Amino acid sequence: MNKFLRYTFPLIVVVLMSGCTSHKYAATNRVYKKQVRSFAKLLRTYPIKDSFATATPWVGTTNFSMRRPSLVVIHHTAQKSCDETLRTFTLPRTAVSSHYVICRDGTVHHMLHDLLRGHHAGVSKWGGATDLNSSSIGIEIDNDGSEPFSPDQIGSLLRVLGYLKRAFNIPQANFVGHADIAPGRKVDPSRRFPWQELARNGFGHWYDTVGVKVPEHFNALQALRIVGYNTANEKNAIQSYKIHFVPQDTTKVISEADRKILYSLVGKYQ
Ligand SMILES: [Zn+2]
């Protein structure tokens, strides 16, 4: 190896390697940047262009900020690898995305700015809120739906959730699963998802039924609605509640134990 190569070869290798790692999604990264630029351009419009403005000259208010997410929706990818999910979220024809993808080894991909609208919730409802894509952050956990969630993955998830809770002042009750907001249509994250551990860390609530005495007039279905579930279809609502809070029970009926759980939960979610 001559003197020139001896000094430049390592540099060439580094340049080539960094080129390789960014190459795979370079084209879709350009699409991302182009779309972000077009939204930024729209926000810079002055005066605001809409069909309602009748007054001239235009008067802009001095008091505003960016809209912020107020809900976090957790999913499992139902795919075999993070690579598969990254590919899905960079193919325009799939029309789906999420803000974060968390791989089995704990790697976090932040695919979309938190202030932009992801396409992860679909037709959904939580409490009185609809169009949850507009108000939520979507987090996809790399998991095929039948396997356990890895400790590294949950560790990373807790760190992301902590950041989101602080950054956007998201209430503890507003950390939910896709199944919670789309009963009968979605079942993710699966029954193996550690919701109790999340609640212990301040993301979503958990119940305590020790010594709980449920009043006779207590309406369990109404409690489900107060927690946030869309109860238009009772069986579907009960199924989503069980996936989250009583994962070992695959029935769609409210038992005495459920009445206690819901009585405890309703006090935390109302
Ligand atoms: Zn989902």
Short mmCIF file of N, CA and C and ligand atoms in Angstrom, two decimals, residues 73-77 120-121 139-140 177-179 186-189, ligand 1:
data_model
loop_
_atom_site.label_atom_id
_atom_site.label_comp_id
_atom_site.label_asym_id
_atom_site.label_seq_id
_atom_site.Cartn_x
_atom_site.Cartn_y
_atom_site.Cartn_z
N VAL A 73 -50.98 6.20 20.87
CA VAL A 73 -51.59 4.92 20.50
C VAL A 73 -50.48 3.91 20.21
N ILE A 74 -50.54 2.78 20.93
CA ILE A 74 -49.51 1.75 20.77
C ILE A 74 -50.04 0.59 19.92
N HIS A 75 -49.19 0.12 19.02
CA HIS A 75 -49.55 -0.97 18.10
C HIS A 75 -48.50 -2.08 18.17
N HIS A 76 -48.87 -3.28 17.68
CA HIS A 76 -47.80 -4.19 17.26
C HIS A 76 -47.86 -4.29 15.74
N THR A 77 -46.69 -4.51 15.14
CA THR A 77 -46.61 -4.41 13.68
C THR A 77 -47.26 -5.59 12.97
N HIS A 120 -51.96 5.97 11.24
CA HIS A 120 -51.86 4.71 11.99
C HIS A 120 -53.16 4.30 12.68
N ALA A 121 -54.03 5.25 12.97
CA ALA A 121 -55.20 4.93 13.80
C ALA A 121 -56.37 4.39 12.96
N ILE A 139 -47.14 4.61 17.85
CA ILE A 139 -45.90 3.87 18.12
C ILE A 139 -46.11 2.41 17.73
N GLU A 140 -45.31 1.94 16.80
CA GLU A 140 -45.39 0.55 16.36
C GLU A 140 -44.29 -0.26 17.04
N GLY A 177 -54.08 1.49 23.48
CA GLY A 177 -53.70 0.59 22.40
C GLY A 177 -54.62 0.78 21.20
N HIS A 178 -54.17 0.28 20.06
CA HIS A 178 -54.99 0.38 18.86
C HIS A 178 -56.34 -0.33 19.08
N ALA A 179 -56.29 -1.51 19.75
CA ALA A 179 -57.54 -2.25 20.02
C ALA A 179 -58.50 -1.43 20.87
N LYS A 186 -59.52 -3.96 15.43
CA LYS A 186 -58.10 -4.16 15.72
C LYS A 186 -57.91 -4.90 17.05
N VAL A 187 -56.85 -5.68 17.14
CA VAL A 187 -56.57 -6.43 18.38
C VAL A 187 -55.13 -6.20 18.86
N ASP A 188 -54.51 -5.13 18.36
CA ASP A 188 -53.13 -4.86 18.78
C ASP A 188 -53.07 -3.67 19.74
N PRO A 189 -52.04 -3.62 20.63
CA PRO A 189 -51.04 -4.67 20.81
C PRO A 189 -51.65 -5.90 21.49
ZN ZN B 1 -52.36 -1.11 14.91
#
